[in-house]
Coordinates of C-alpha atoms in Angstrom, one line a residue:
X1 CA 133.4 92.3 168.2
X2 CA 134.3 92.2 171.9
X3 CA 133.6 89.2 174.2
X4 CA 131.0 91.2 176.2
X5 CA 129.1 92.1 172.9
X6 CA 129.1 88.4 171.8
X7 CA 127.8 87.3 175.2
X8 CA 125.0 90.0 175.1
X9 CA 124.1 88.7 171.6
X10 CA 123.7 85.2 172.9
X11 CA 121.7 86.2 175.9
X12 CA 119.4 88.3 173.8
X13 CA 119.0 85.4 171.3
X14 CA 118.1 83.0 174.1
X15 CA 116.1 85.7 176.0
X16 CA 117.8 84.5 179.2
X17 CA 118.5 86.4 182.5
X18 CA 121.7 86.3 184.6
X19 CA 119.9 83.9 187.0
X20 CA 119.0 81.5 184.3
X21 CA 122.5 81.5 182.8
X22 CA 124.0 81.1 186.3
X23 CA 121.9 77.9 186.9
X24 CA 122.7 76.5 183.5
X25 CA 126.4 77.2 183.5
X26 CA 127.4 77.0 187.2
X27 CA 129.1 80.4 186.8
X28 CA 128.0 82.9 189.4
X29 CA 125.7 85.7 188.2
X30 CA 128.1 88.3 189.6
X31 CA 130.9 86.9 187.3
X32 CA 128.5 86.8 184.3
X33 CA 127.6 90.4 185.0
X34 CA 131.3 91.4 184.8
X35 CA 131.7 89.5 181.5
X36 CA 128.5 91.2 180.2
X37 CA 129.7 94.7 181.1
X38 CA 133.2 94.1 179.7
X39 CA 134.8 94.3 183.1
X40 CA 136.4 90.8 182.9
X41 CA 137.2 88.0 180.5
X42 CA 136.5 84.4 181.7
X43 CA 139.3 81.9 182.2
X44 CA 139.1 78.6 180.2
X45 CA 137.1 76.8 183.0
X46 CA 134.6 79.6 183.3
X47 CA 134.3 79.9 179.5
X48 CA 133.5 76.2 179.2
X49 CA 130.8 76.7 181.8
X50 CA 129.3 79.6 179.8
X51 CA 129.4 77.6 176.6
X52 CA 127.7 74.6 178.1
X53 CA 125.2 76.8 179.9
X54 CA 124.2 78.6 176.7
X55 CA 124.0 75.3 174.8
X56 CA 121.7 73.9 177.5
X57 CA 119.4 76.9 177.4
X58 CA 119.4 76.7 173.6
X59 CA 118.3 73.1 173.7
X60 CA 115.6 73.8 176.2
X61 CA 114.2 76.6 174.0
X62 CA 114.5 74.7 170.7
X63 CA 117.2 77.0 169.3
X64 CA 119.9 75.5 167.1
X65 CA 123.2 76.4 168.8
X66 CA 126.1 74.0 169.1
X67 CA 128.8 74.2 171.7
X68 CA 131.5 74.3 168.9
X69 CA 129.8 77.3 167.2
X70 CA 129.5 79.1 170.6
X71 CA 133.1 78.5 171.4
X72 CA 134.3 79.5 168.0
X73 CA 132.5 82.8 168.3
X74 CA 133.8 83.5 171.8
X75 CA 137.5 82.7 171.1
X76 CA 137.5 84.8 168.0
X77 CA 136.3 88.0 169.8
X78 CA 138.8 90.8 169.7
X79 CA 139.6 90.9 173.4
X80 CA 139.6 87.2 174.2
X81 CA 143.1 85.8 174.9
X82 CA 143.8 82.1 175.2
X83 CA 146.7 81.8 177.6
X84 CA 147.9 78.6 176.1
X85 CA 148.0 80.0 172.5
X86 CA 149.6 83.1 173.8
X87 CA 152.4 81.2 175.5
X88 CA 153.0 79.0 172.4
X89 CA 153.2 82.0 170.2
X90 CA 155.5 83.8 172.6
X91 CA 157.8 80.8 172.6
X92 CA 157.9 80.8 168.8
X93 CA 158.5 84.5 168.7
X94 CA 161.2 84.4 171.4
X95 CA 163.0 81.5 169.7
X96 CA 162.8 83.1 166.2
X97 CA 164.2 86.4 167.4
X98 CA 166.5 84.9 170.0
X99 CA 165.1 87.2 172.7
X100 CA 167.3 87.6 175.7
X101 CA 165.4 86.7 178.9
X102 CA 167.1 89.2 181.1
X103 CA 166.7 92.0 178.6
X104 CA 163.0 91.3 178.2
X105 CA 162.5 91.0 182.0
X106 CA 164.2 94.4 182.6
X107 CA 161.9 96.0 180.1
X108 CA 158.8 94.3 181.6
X109 CA 160.0 94.9 185.2
X110 CA 159.9 91.2 185.8
X111 CA 162.2 88.4 186.9
X112 CA 164.3 86.7 184.2
X113 CA 163.6 83.3 185.8
X114 CA 159.8 83.9 185.2
X115 CA 160.4 84.6 181.5
X116 CA 162.6 81.5 181.3
X117 CA 159.9 79.3 183.0
X118 CA 157.3 80.6 180.6
X119 CA 159.5 79.7 177.7
X120 CA 160.1 76.2 179.1
X121 CA 156.3 75.9 179.8
X122 CA 156.7 75.6 183.6
X123 CA 154.8 78.9 184.2
X124 CA 151.6 80.2 182.7
X125 CA 151.2 83.9 181.8
X126 CA 149.4 85.4 184.7
X127 CA 148.2 88.7 183.3
X128 CA 147.9 88.2 179.5
X129 CA 146.7 91.7 178.6
X130 CA 149.7 93.4 180.3
X131 CA 152.1 90.8 179.0
X132 CA 150.9 91.2 175.4
X133 CA 151.1 95.0 175.5
X134 CA 154.6 95.1 177.1
X135 CA 156.0 92.4 174.9
X136 CA 154.7 94.1 171.7
X137 CA 156.2 97.4 172.8
X138 CA 159.5 95.7 173.6
X139 CA 159.6 94.1 170.1
X140 CA 158.8 97.4 168.4
X141 CA 161.6 99.3 170.3
X142 CA 164.2 96.5 170.2
X143 CA 163.9 95.1 166.7
X144 CA 164.3 98.1 164.3
X145 CA 166.7 96.9 161.6
X146 CA 165.5 95.9 158.1
X147 CA 166.6 92.3 158.7
X148 CA 164.8 92.1 162.0
X149 CA 161.6 93.4 160.5
X150 CA 161.8 91.0 157.6
X151 CA 162.0 88.1 160.0
X152 CA 159.1 89.4 162.0
X153 CA 157.0 90.1 158.9
X154 CA 157.6 86.6 157.7
X155 CA 156.6 85.1 161.0
X156 CA 153.4 87.1 161.5
X157 CA 152.5 86.9 157.8
X158 CA 152.4 90.5 156.8
X159 CA 154.4 92.8 154.5
X160 CA 157.2 95.1 155.5
X161 CA 155.0 98.1 154.5
X162 CA 152.4 96.9 157.1
X163 CA 154.9 97.4 160.0
X164 CA 156.6 100.6 158.9
X165 CA 154.7 102.7 161.5
X166 CA 155.4 101.7 165.1
X167 CA 151.8 102.0 166.2
X168 CA 150.6 99.6 163.5
X169 CA 153.7 97.4 164.1
X170 CA 152.7 97.0 167.7
X171 CA 149.1 96.2 166.9
X172 CA 150.2 93.6 164.4
X173 CA 152.4 91.9 167.0
X174 CA 149.6 92.0 169.6
X175 CA 147.1 90.5 167.2
X176 CA 149.5 87.7 166.1
X177 CA 150.4 86.8 169.7
X178 CA 146.7 86.1 170.5
X179 CA 145.9 84.3 167.2
X180 CA 145.2 80.6 167.2
X181 CA 147.5 79.5 164.2
X182 CA 145.7 76.1 164.6
X183 CA 136.8 71.0 156.8
X184 CA 133.1 61.8 150.4
X185 CA 135.2 58.9 150.1
X186 CA 135.7 59.5 146.3
X187 CA 136.5 63.2 147.0
X188 CA 139.2 62.4 149.6
X189 CA 140.8 59.8 147.3
X190 CA 140.9 62.2 144.4
X191 CA 142.5 64.8 146.7
X192 CA 145.2 62.3 148.0
X193 CA 145.9 61.0 144.5
X194 CA 146.1 64.5 143.1
X195 CA 148.6 65.8 145.6
X196 CA 150.6 62.6 145.5
X197 CA 151.1 62.7 141.7
X198 CA 151.2 66.5 141.1
X199 CA 154.4 67.9 139.7
X200 CA 154.4 71.7 139.4
X201 CA 157.2 71.6 136.7
X202 CA 155.0 69.4 134.5
X203 CA 152.0 71.5 135.2
X204 CA 153.7 74.8 134.3
X205 CA 155.0 73.2 131.1
X206 CA 151.5 72.2 130.0
X207 CA 149.7 75.2 131.4
X208 CA 146.7 76.0 129.2
X209 CA 147.0 79.7 129.9
X210 CA 150.2 80.0 127.9
X211 CA 148.4 80.3 124.6
X212 CA 145.4 82.4 125.8
X213 CA 144.9 85.7 124.0
X214 CA 143.9 88.6 126.3
X215 CA 141.8 91.4 124.9
X216 CA 143.3 94.8 125.5
X217 CA 140.1 96.8 126.4
X218 CA 138.7 96.6 129.9
X219 CA 135.1 95.5 130.3
X220 CA 132.7 98.2 131.6
X221 CA 129.6 98.2 133.7
X222 CA 127.0 95.9 132.1
X223 CA 124.0 93.5 132.8
X224 CA 123.9 89.9 131.4
X225 CA 120.6 88.1 131.0
X226 CA 120.9 84.7 129.4
X227 CA 123.3 81.8 130.0
X228 CA 125.7 82.7 127.2
X229 CA 125.8 86.3 128.4
X230 CA 126.2 85.3 132.0
X231 CA 129.2 83.1 131.1
X232 CA 130.7 86.0 129.3
X233 CA 130.0 88.1 132.4
X234 CA 132.2 85.8 134.5
X235 CA 135.0 86.0 131.9
X236 CA 134.6 89.8 131.7
X237 CA 135.0 90.0 135.5
X238 CA 138.3 88.1 135.4
X239 CA 139.5 90.0 132.4
X240 CA 138.8 93.4 134.1
X241 CA 140.7 92.0 137.2
X242 CA 143.7 90.9 135.1
X243 CA 143.9 94.3 133.3
X244 CA 143.5 96.3 136.5
X245 CA 146.5 97.7 138.4
X246 CA 145.0 96.6 141.8
X247 CA 146.7 93.9 143.8
X248 CA 143.7 93.2 146.0
X249 CA 142.6 89.6 146.3
X250 CA 139.8 87.9 144.2
X251 CA 136.9 86.5 146.2
X252 CA 134.5 84.0 144.6
X253 CA 131.3 82.7 146.0
X254 CA 128.4 81.1 144.1
X255 CA 125.6 78.6 144.9
X256 CA 124.3 78.8 141.3
X257 CA 123.8 75.6 139.3
X258 CA 127.0 74.6 137.5
X259 CA 125.7 72.3 134.7
X260 CA 126.6 75.0 132.1
X261 CA 130.2 74.8 133.1
X262 CA 130.6 71.0 132.5
X263 CA 128.7 71.3 129.2
X264 CA 131.0 74.0 127.8
X265 CA 134.7 73.0 127.8
X266 CA 135.8 76.1 126.0
X267 CA 134.3 78.3 128.7
X268 CA 135.7 76.2 131.5
X269 CA 139.2 76.3 130.0
X270 CA 139.1 80.0 129.4
X271 CA 137.8 80.7 132.9
X272 CA 140.6 78.6 134.4
X273 CA 143.2 80.2 132.1
X274 CA 142.1 83.7 133.4
X275 CA 142.3 82.5 137.0
X276 CA 145.8 81.2 136.4
X277 CA 146.8 84.5 134.8
X278 CA 145.5 86.4 137.8
X279 CA 147.4 84.1 140.1
X280 CA 150.6 84.5 138.0
X281 CA 150.1 88.2 138.3
X282 CA 150.4 87.8 142.1
X283 CA 146.8 88.0 143.1
X284 CA 145.5 85.9 146.0
X285 CA 142.2 84.0 145.5
X286 CA 139.6 83.3 148.2
X287 CA 137.1 80.6 147.3
X288 CA 134.0 80.3 149.4
X289 CA 132.3 76.9 148.9
X290 CA 128.6 76.4 149.5
X291 CA 128.3 73.1 151.3
X292 CA 124.6 72.8 150.9
X293 CA 126.1 71.3 147.7
X294 CA 128.7 68.5 147.7
X295 CA 132.4 69.6 147.2
X296 CA 132.5 68.1 143.8
X297 CA 129.7 70.4 142.7
X298 CA 131.6 73.5 143.7
X299 CA 132.8 76.2 141.3
X300 CA 136.1 74.2 140.7
X301 CA 136.6 70.5 140.4
X302 CA 139.4 69.0 142.5
X303 CA 141.6 68.4 139.5
X304 CA 141.4 72.2 139.0
X305 CA 141.7 73.1 142.7
X306 CA 144.8 71.1 143.4
X307 CA 147.2 73.0 141.1
X308 CA 145.7 76.3 142.4
X309 CA 146.3 75.2 146.0
X310 CA 149.9 74.3 145.1
X311 CA 150.7 78.0 144.4
X312 CA 150.0 78.9 148.1
X313 CA 147.9 81.9 146.8
X314 CA 144.5 80.2 147.2
X315 CA 142.5 80.1 150.4
X316 CA 139.3 78.0 150.7
X317 CA 136.4 78.5 153.0
X318 CA 132.9 77.0 153.4
X319 CA 129.4 78.0 154.4
X320 CA 126.9 75.3 155.6
X321 CA 123.8 77.1 156.7
X322 CA 122.7 79.1 153.6
X323 CA 120.3 76.9 151.8
X324 CA 116.8 78.4 151.7
X325 CA 115.7 76.5 148.6
X326 CA 114.4 79.7 147.0
X327 CA 117.3 82.0 145.9
X328 CA 120.7 81.3 144.3
X329 CA 123.4 83.9 144.3
X330 CA 126.8 84.7 142.8
X331 CA 129.3 87.2 144.3
X332 CA 132.7 87.8 142.7
X333 CA 134.9 90.8 143.8
X334 CA 138.4 92.0 143.2
X335 CA 140.1 95.4 143.6
X336 CA 138.2 97.5 141.0
X337 CA 135.4 95.3 139.7
X338 CA 132.5 93.2 141.1
X339 CA 130.1 90.7 139.6
X340 CA 126.8 90.1 141.3
X341 CA 124.3 87.4 140.1
X342 CA 120.9 86.1 141.3
X343 CA 118.1 83.8 140.2
X344 CA 115.2 81.8 141.6
X345 CA 116.4 78.3 142.3
X346 CA 115.4 76.1 139.4
X347 CA 115.1 79.1 137.0
X348 CA 118.8 79.8 136.3
X349 CA 118.1 80.6 132.7
X350 CA 116.0 83.6 133.8
X351 CA 118.7 84.9 136.1
X352 CA 120.7 88.1 135.8
X353 CA 124.4 89.1 136.3
X354 CA 125.5 92.6 136.9
X355 CA 129.2 93.6 136.3
X356 CA 130.2 97.0 137.8
X357 CA 133.4 99.1 137.9
X358 CA 131.7 101.9 139.7
X359 CA 133.7 102.7 142.9
X360 CA 130.7 102.9 145.2
X361 CA 129.2 99.7 143.8
X362 CA 132.5 97.8 144.1
X363 CA 133.0 99.0 147.7
X364 CA 129.5 97.8 148.5
X365 CA 130.1 94.3 147.0
X366 CA 133.5 94.0 148.6
X367 CA 132.0 94.7 152.0
X368 CA 129.3 92.1 151.2
X369 CA 131.9 89.3 150.5
X370 CA 134.0 90.4 153.5
X371 CA 130.9 89.7 155.6
X372 CA 130.6 86.3 153.9
X373 CA 134.2 85.5 154.7
X374 CA 133.5 86.4 158.4
X375 CA 130.7 83.8 158.4
X376 CA 132.7 81.2 156.6
X377 CA 135.1 78.6 158.1
X378 CA 138.5 77.6 156.6
X379 CA 138.2 74.5 154.6
X380 CA 142.0 74.0 154.8
X381 CA 145.1 75.9 155.6
X382 CA 147.9 75.8 153.0
X383 CA 151.5 76.2 154.2
X384 CA 154.5 76.8 151.9
X385 CA 158.0 77.8 152.9
X386 CA 157.2 81.4 153.7
X387 CA 154.8 80.1 156.4
X388 CA 157.2 77.6 157.9
X389 CA 157.2 79.2 161.3
X390 CA 153.4 79.4 161.3
X391 CA 153.2 75.7 160.6
X392 CA 155.5 74.9 163.5
X393 CA 153.5 77.2 165.7
X394 CA 150.3 75.4 164.7
X395 CA 151.8 71.9 165.3
X396 CA 153.2 72.9 168.6
X397 CA 150.0 74.5 169.8
X398 CA 147.9 71.5 168.8
X399 CA 150.4 69.0 170.3
X400 CA 148.5 69.5 173.6
X401 CA 145.3 68.0 172.2
X402 CA 144.6 64.8 174.1
X403 CA 143.9 62.4 171.3
X404 CA 145.3 59.5 169.2
X405 CA 147.6 60.5 166.2
X406 CA 148.5 58.4 163.2
X407 CA 151.0 59.2 160.5
X408 CA 151.5 57.4 157.2
X409 CA 155.0 58.1 156.1
X410 CA 156.4 57.5 152.6
X411 CA 159.9 57.1 154.0
X412 CA 161.2 56.8 157.6
X413 CA 159.9 59.3 160.2
X414 CA 162.5 62.1 160.4
X415 CA 162.1 62.7 164.2
X416 CA 163.7 59.2 165.0
X417 CA 166.9 59.9 163.2
X418 CA 170.0 60.7 165.3
X419 CA 171.7 64.0 164.7
X420 CA 175.0 62.2 164.0
X421 CA 173.4 60.1 161.3
X422 CA 171.7 63.1 159.8
X423 CA 175.0 65.0 159.6
X424 CA 176.7 62.0 158.0
X425 CA 173.9 61.8 155.3
X426 CA 174.0 65.5 154.6
X427 CA 177.7 65.6 154.2
X428 CA 177.8 62.5 151.9
X429 CA 175.1 64.2 149.7
X430 CA 177.2 67.4 149.6
X431 CA 174.5 69.6 151.1
X432 CA 175.6 73.2 151.6
X433 CA 176.3 74.5 155.1
X434 CA 173.3 76.9 155.1
X435 CA 170.9 74.2 153.9
X436 CA 172.4 71.7 156.4
X437 CA 171.8 74.2 159.3
X438 CA 168.2 74.8 158.2
X439 CA 167.5 71.0 157.9
X440 CA 169.1 70.2 161.3
X441 CA 167.2 73.0 163.1
X442 CA 164.0 71.9 161.5
X443 CA 164.6 68.2 162.5
X444 CA 165.3 69.2 166.1
X445 CA 162.1 71.3 166.1
X446 CA 160.2 68.3 164.8
X447 CA 161.6 66.1 167.5
X448 CA 160.4 68.6 170.2
X449 CA 156.9 68.7 168.6
X450 CA 156.6 64.9 168.5
X451 CA 157.7 64.7 172.2
X452 CA 154.8 67.0 173.1
X453 CA 152.4 64.9 171.0
X454 CA 153.6 61.7 172.7
X455 CA 152.8 63.3 176.0
X456 CA 149.2 63.9 174.8
X457 CA 148.4 60.4 173.6
X458 CA 149.3 57.5 171.4
X459 CA 151.2 58.3 168.2
X460 CA 151.5 55.6 165.5
X461 CA 153.8 55.8 162.5
X462 CA 152.9 53.5 159.6
X463 CA 156.0 52.7 157.5
X464 CA 157.2 50.2 154.9
X465 CA 160.3 48.2 155.7
X466 CA 162.3 47.7 152.6
X467 CA 164.5 44.8 151.7
X468 CA 167.8 45.5 150.1
X469 CA 166.3 44.5 146.7
X470 CA 163.3 46.8 147.1
X471 CA 165.6 49.6 148.4
X472 CA 167.8 49.4 145.3
X473 CA 164.8 49.4 143.0
X474 CA 163.3 52.5 144.5
X475 CA 165.8 54.2 147.0
X476 CA 163.8 56.2 149.6
X477 CA 164.6 59.9 150.4
X478 CA 165.0 61.7 153.7
X479 CA 161.6 62.9 154.7
X480 CA 162.2 66.6 154.7
X481 CA 158.8 68.1 154.0
X482 CA 158.8 70.0 157.3
X483 CA 162.2 71.6 156.3
X484 CA 160.7 72.8 153.0
X485 CA 163.9 71.5 151.4
X486 CA 163.1 70.8 147.7
X487 CA 166.2 68.7 146.9
X488 CA 166.4 65.0 147.1
X489 CA 168.7 63.5 149.7
X490 CA 169.2 59.7 149.5
X491 CA 170.2 57.1 152.0
X492 CA 172.7 54.3 151.5
X493 CA 171.2 51.0 152.6
X494 CA 173.3 50.9 155.7
X495 CA 172.1 54.4 156.6
X496 CA 168.6 53.4 156.0
X497 CA 168.9 50.3 158.3
X498 CA 170.5 52.5 161.0
X499 CA 167.6 54.9 160.9
X500 CA 165.1 52.1 160.8
X501 CA 166.6 50.5 163.9
X502 CA 166.5 53.8 165.8
X503 CA 162.8 54.1 164.8
X504 CA 162.1 50.6 166.2
X505 CA 164.0 51.4 169.4
X506 CA 161.8 54.4 170.2
X507 CA 158.9 51.9 170.6
X508 CA 160.7 50.4 173.6
X509 CA 161.5 53.8 175.1
X510 CA 158.1 55.4 174.9
X511 CA 154.9 53.5 175.7
X512 CA 152.8 56.0 173.6
X513 CA 154.9 55.5 170.4
X514 CA 153.6 52.7 168.1
X515 CA 155.1 51.4 164.9
X516 CA 153.1 49.7 162.2
X517 CA 155.0 47.9 159.4
X518 CA 153.0 47.8 156.2
X519 CA 153.8 45.8 153.0
X520 CA 153.3 48.9 150.8
X521 CA 151.6 52.3 150.8
X522 CA 149.2 53.4 148.1
X523 CA 150.7 56.9 148.0
X524 CA 154.4 57.3 147.4
X525 CA 155.0 61.0 147.6
X526 CA 152.9 62.3 150.5
X527 CA 152.9 62.0 154.2
X528 CA 149.5 62.0 156.1
X529 CA 149.2 63.0 159.7
X530 CA 145.9 62.4 161.4
X531 CA 145.1 64.2 164.6
X532 CA 142.0 62.1 165.3
X533 CA 138.7 64.0 165.1
X534 CA 140.5 67.3 165.0
X535 CA 142.4 67.8 161.7
X536 CA 144.4 66.0 159.0
X537 CA 147.6 67.2 157.4
X538 CA 148.8 66.2 154.0
X539 CA 152.4 66.9 153.3
X540 CA 154.4 66.8 150.0
X541 CA 158.2 67.1 150.1
X542 CA 158.9 68.5 146.6
X543 CA 157.5 69.8 143.4
X544 CA 156.4 71.7 145.4
X545 CA 157.1 71.3 149.1
X546 CA 153.8 72.1 150.7
X547 CA 151.4 71.1 153.6
X548 CA 147.6 71.1 153.7
X549 CA 145.9 71.1 157.1
X550 CA 142.2 70.1 156.6
X551 CA 139.6 71.2 159.2
X552 CA 136.3 70.6 157.3
X553 CA 134.9 67.7 159.3
X554 CA 133.4 65.7 156.4
X555 CA 136.6 65.8 154.3
X556 CA 138.7 65.2 157.4
X557 CA 136.7 62.2 158.5
X558 CA 136.6 60.8 155.0
X559 CA 140.4 60.8 154.8
X560 CA 140.6 59.4 158.4
X561 CA 138.2 56.6 157.4
X562 CA 140.1 55.9 154.2
X563 CA 143.3 55.0 156.2
X564 CA 141.4 53.3 159.0
X565 CA 139.8 50.9 156.4
X566 CA 143.3 50.1 155.1
X567 CA 144.5 48.9 158.5

């Protein structure tokens, strides 16, 4: 949907005229007219005026419409370009591909100094539409080798097949450049403990799916009418998915009651085994949570979700405004099969499931869940090594948020180490040249990100200062989760003290950097970064190396409160 179309939808919903919106937003009616006709896109100041104006009119007319929901709709329209996000993504792209400023400037008929100033954040991009189009065209024509395309595909998160054709390649670059690569107390504690103690090697060794027997015949179109049949319907859906040749993702949504799952361990274990087999097959899984129910009443318990998230193949979303108190639904889809369920709330036993492999039916239900995904919000973003550049882009982009940040570090913060000490530690641990280069580049990048964050507000690191006795009992490791390095690199005590002293020195050099010395930390294997009232990132260094960025406000606030209470 285009920006103008979204604006028209809001004005129709509020039944407001140009004059009414002008008074409410302090944006001239002539400007609003241009936005409405698709002749112009507002700048950030004008956009904020529109958002506040629409929210004000909604309140006056008793229509539920928050500023955040309005903003979210506008910034995700197909033609809206946030200049800040564009510049951050351009910098990531330019640094990744080592783009020559002069060469790019010649192609864009621009001045090399302008490109240089954009990359150093001294200039804004004045005409984003033309810039995006020209830059994308330059990338397509310049970077044509297999290795170039592999690097770009990794960065923009697509397959090589997706960018074989120049026209599609260009559109993928354009789309990525404009993309913002930036959802309970007991629940948050379980999540933290689960990630902290999880070891993927142990999990795979004890995987319950190893001994599961898979029937060889594919389930066919069928209706299921009682609880036992409906449970079989869910298993038949997964079985048909596993036996299919399709590599399309699985999408799961249900707001059905789930007592029957907890009461039937055999069914639960078989269901989970089938899910694991589907993931092992290489399929991605989209889970849409219904948050008219608590998270712990979702289709999967957290002790099930955590191992699934660790694969990097699971994406979680949530819906909040779906409870009508009358109907309950189930929608599962994959490449060649769909399962649809319905019942009147409170009468689940009288419900019905319908499994179909009919092509038209499956296409219909896939469109249905795609529309659900459009209405859903990400619960959390999961970053493994293949999304390393996207994680850096997100952190860099969000570094401009004016807020307080707090980080609970299981070792010492890597951004305070000197390059000389880092080189010394890597050499003593016999780290290969290639791994050393990757680690050093990642640490330098982290230093740059933290500098930007310090320019945007107070940043506090919470660490534990170890005595020599404590150090020898449990030697700390270099904190390399951002590098996605799975090996364990240890300090000597002298190296640890040198890094600790450089961390303490930063407090004297930067008024926004704070250091809290704790006696101990509850979690030993994770790092927690809190961007106050915006997002929380949970980072695990190994087994596996992975990062979770949580946007869902209730879960985010619960984690934030957990650590604030421990202050």
